Amino acid sequence: QVQLVESGGGSVQAGGSLRLSCVASGFTYSTYCMAWFRQAPGKEREGVAGIVTRSGNADYADSVKGRFTISRDNTENTAYLQMNSLKSEDTAVYYCAAAIGSWCGKLVSMSFPYWGQGTQVTVSS
């Protein structure tokens, strides 16, 4: 049973930084895509970034390219999301998700069977 636990959310002023962590347990396959999604009030959940655990290949939504960096530590089964130059529009609940495979695809939420509980990120202007 795959379990994902996020941490690192909080409140920050615009222009600031936060780092989210996602610790996974129960991984039994050789490679997964670990991804971050976010959902703001009244909006659909959107993919932010994904990384393939074996290769390290990463993909980003256009809205966060150049500001967010996803990384992973395979020894700790942990994925990170470093968020810099935060904007008020980044305010959302951020979710960690995982799927078996060597490709993250287009970060479509229905492709990910495993989800964390979410962590709130609030950016004030």
One Martini backbone bead per residue (centre of mass of N, CA, C, O) as a GRO file, in nm:
protein
  125
    1GLN     BB    1   0.090   0.041   0.028
    2VAL     BB    2   0.068   0.358  -0.070
    3GLN     BB    3   0.225   0.641   0.092
    4LEU     BB    4   0.165   0.999   0.144
    5VAL     BB    5   0.365   1.272   0.294
    6GLU     BB    6   0.325   1.599   0.364
    7SER     BB    7   0.534   1.901   0.382
    8GLY     BB    8   0.590   2.273   0.422
    9GLY     BB    9   0.375   2.446   0.459
   10GLY     BB   10   0.238   2.793   0.436
   11SER     BB   11   0.326   3.130   0.502
   12VAL     BB   12   0.386   3.394   0.254
   13GLN     BB   13   0.533   3.628   0.083
   14ALA     BB   14   0.578   3.778  -0.182
   15GLY     BB   15   0.884   3.636  -0.311
   16GLY     BB   16   0.905   3.390  -0.165
   17SER     BB   17   0.976   3.074   0.010
   18LEU     BB   18   0.927   2.714  -0.039
   19ARG     BB   19   0.934   2.369   0.098
   20LEU     BB   20   0.837   2.062  -0.017
   21SER     BB   21   0.739   1.739   0.113
   22CYS     BB   22   0.753   1.377   0.011
   23VAL     BB   23   0.675   1.079   0.171
   24ALA     BB   24   0.731   0.747   0.080
   25SER     BB   25   0.544   0.436   0.093
   26GLY     BB   26   0.532   0.114  -0.066
   27PHE     BB   27   0.741   0.079  -0.273
   28THR     BB   28   0.786  -0.188  -0.546
   29TYR     BB   29   0.890  -0.043  -0.780
   30SER     BB   30   1.146   0.094  -0.981
   31THR     BB   31   0.929   0.320  -1.088
   32TYR     BB   32   0.821   0.664  -1.058
   33CYS     BB   33   0.585   0.915  -1.043
   34MET     BB   34   0.637   1.226  -0.893
   35ALA     BB   35   0.393   1.470  -0.782
   36TRP     BB   36   0.250   1.801  -0.818
   37PHE     BB   37  -0.040   1.949  -0.694
   38ARG     BB   38  -0.316   2.192  -0.726
   39GLN     BB   39  -0.580   2.368  -0.524
   40ALA     BB   40  -0.801   2.612  -0.562
   41PRO     BB   41  -1.056   2.788  -0.495
   42GLY     BB   42  -1.279   2.702  -0.754
   43LYS     BB   43  -1.068   2.500  -0.874
   44GLU     BB   44  -0.886   2.299  -1.046
   45ARG     BB   45  -0.678   2.054  -1.060
   46GLU     BB   46  -0.317   2.094  -1.095
   47GLY     BB   47  -0.029   2.051  -1.251
   48VAL     BB   48   0.314   2.129  -1.166
   49ALA     BB   49   0.503   1.862  -1.106
   50GLY     BB   50   0.742   1.609  -1.229
   51ILE     BB   51   0.914   1.292  -1.136
   52VAL     BB   52   1.144   1.049  -1.209
   53THR     BB   53   1.303   0.839  -1.007
   54ARG     BB   54   1.522   0.704  -1.194
   55SER     BB   55   1.602   0.955  -1.397
   56GLY     BB   56   1.491   1.267  -1.321
   57ASN     BB   57   1.277   1.349  -1.493
   58ALA     BB   58   1.120   1.668  -1.568
   59ASP     BB   59   0.809   1.851  -1.516
   60TYR     BB   60   0.624   2.157  -1.609
   61ALA     BB   61   0.442   2.409  -1.561
   62ASP     BB   62   0.430   2.714  -1.703
   63SER     BB   63   0.361   2.878  -1.431
   64VAL     BB   64   0.656   2.755  -1.287
   65LYS     BB   65   0.872   2.812  -1.464
   66GLY     BB   66   1.172   2.919  -1.298
   67ARG     BB   67   1.054   2.876  -0.981
   68PHE     BB   68   1.032   2.568  -0.981
   69THR     BB   69   1.163   2.265  -0.806
   70ILE     BB   70   1.213   1.930  -0.870
   71SER     BB   71   1.292   1.654  -0.648
   72ARG     BB   72   1.497   1.362  -0.543
   73ASP     BB   73   1.525   1.090  -0.289
   74ASN     BB   74   1.571   0.755  -0.308
   75THR     BB   75   1.673   0.683  -0.018
   76GLU     BB   76   1.397   0.842   0.105
   77ASN     BB   77   1.142   0.859  -0.067
   78THR     BB   78   1.170   1.171  -0.178
   79ALA     BB   79   0.997   1.471  -0.253
   80TYR     BB   80   1.048   1.797  -0.396
   81LEU     BB   81   0.940   2.156  -0.362
   82GLN     BB   82   1.078   2.436  -0.491
   83MET     BB   83   0.963   2.769  -0.403
   84ASN     BB   84   0.992   3.060  -0.589
   85SER     BB   85   0.864   3.353  -0.639
   86LEU     BB   86   0.602   3.399  -0.503
   87LYS     BB   87   0.251   3.408  -0.560
   88SER     BB   88  -0.077   3.454  -0.505
   89GLU     BB   89  -0.154   3.231  -0.730
   90ASP     BB   90  -0.017   2.991  -0.549
   91THR     BB   91  -0.254   2.959  -0.387
   92ALA     BB   92  -0.292   2.638  -0.219
   93VAL     BB   93  -0.339   2.306  -0.234
   94TYR     BB   94  -0.090   2.063  -0.192
   95TYR     BB   95  -0.017   1.765  -0.382
   96CYS     BB   96   0.082   1.444  -0.363
   97ALA     BB   97   0.185   1.211  -0.626
   98ALA     BB   98   0.152   0.867  -0.765
   99ALA     BB   99   0.309   0.658  -1.026
  100ILE     BB  100   0.361   0.406  -1.223
  101GLY     BB  101   0.672   0.469  -1.390
  102SER     BB  102   0.874   0.649  -1.667
  103TRP     BB  103   0.629   0.862  -1.684
  104CYS     BB  104   0.435   1.168  -1.638
  105GLY     BB  105   0.329   1.318  -1.857
  106LYS     BB  106   0.056   1.566  -1.825
  107LEU     BB  107  -0.047   1.583  -1.539
  108VAL     BB  108  -0.293   1.388  -1.476
  109SER     BB  109  -0.482   1.308  -1.212
  110MET     BB  110  -0.615   1.030  -1.317
  111SER     BB  111  -0.312   0.890  -1.336
  112PHE     BB  112  -0.322   0.900  -1.012
  113PRO     BB  113  -0.359   0.674  -0.735
  114TYR     BB  114  -0.170   0.846  -0.543
  115TRP     BB  115  -0.226   1.029  -0.226
  116GLY     BB  116  -0.219   1.291  -0.038
  117GLN     BB  117  -0.355   1.529   0.197
  118GLY     BB  118  -0.215   1.793   0.201
  119THR     BB  119  -0.092   2.143   0.167
  120GLN     BB  120  -0.080   2.466   0.268
  121VAL     BB  121  -0.055   2.759   0.051
  122THR     BB  122   0.023   3.104   0.140
  123VAL     BB  123   0.011   3.410  -0.053
  124SER     BB  124   0.100   3.736   0.017
  125SER     BB  125   0.078   4.083  -0.109
   0.00000   0.00000   0.00000
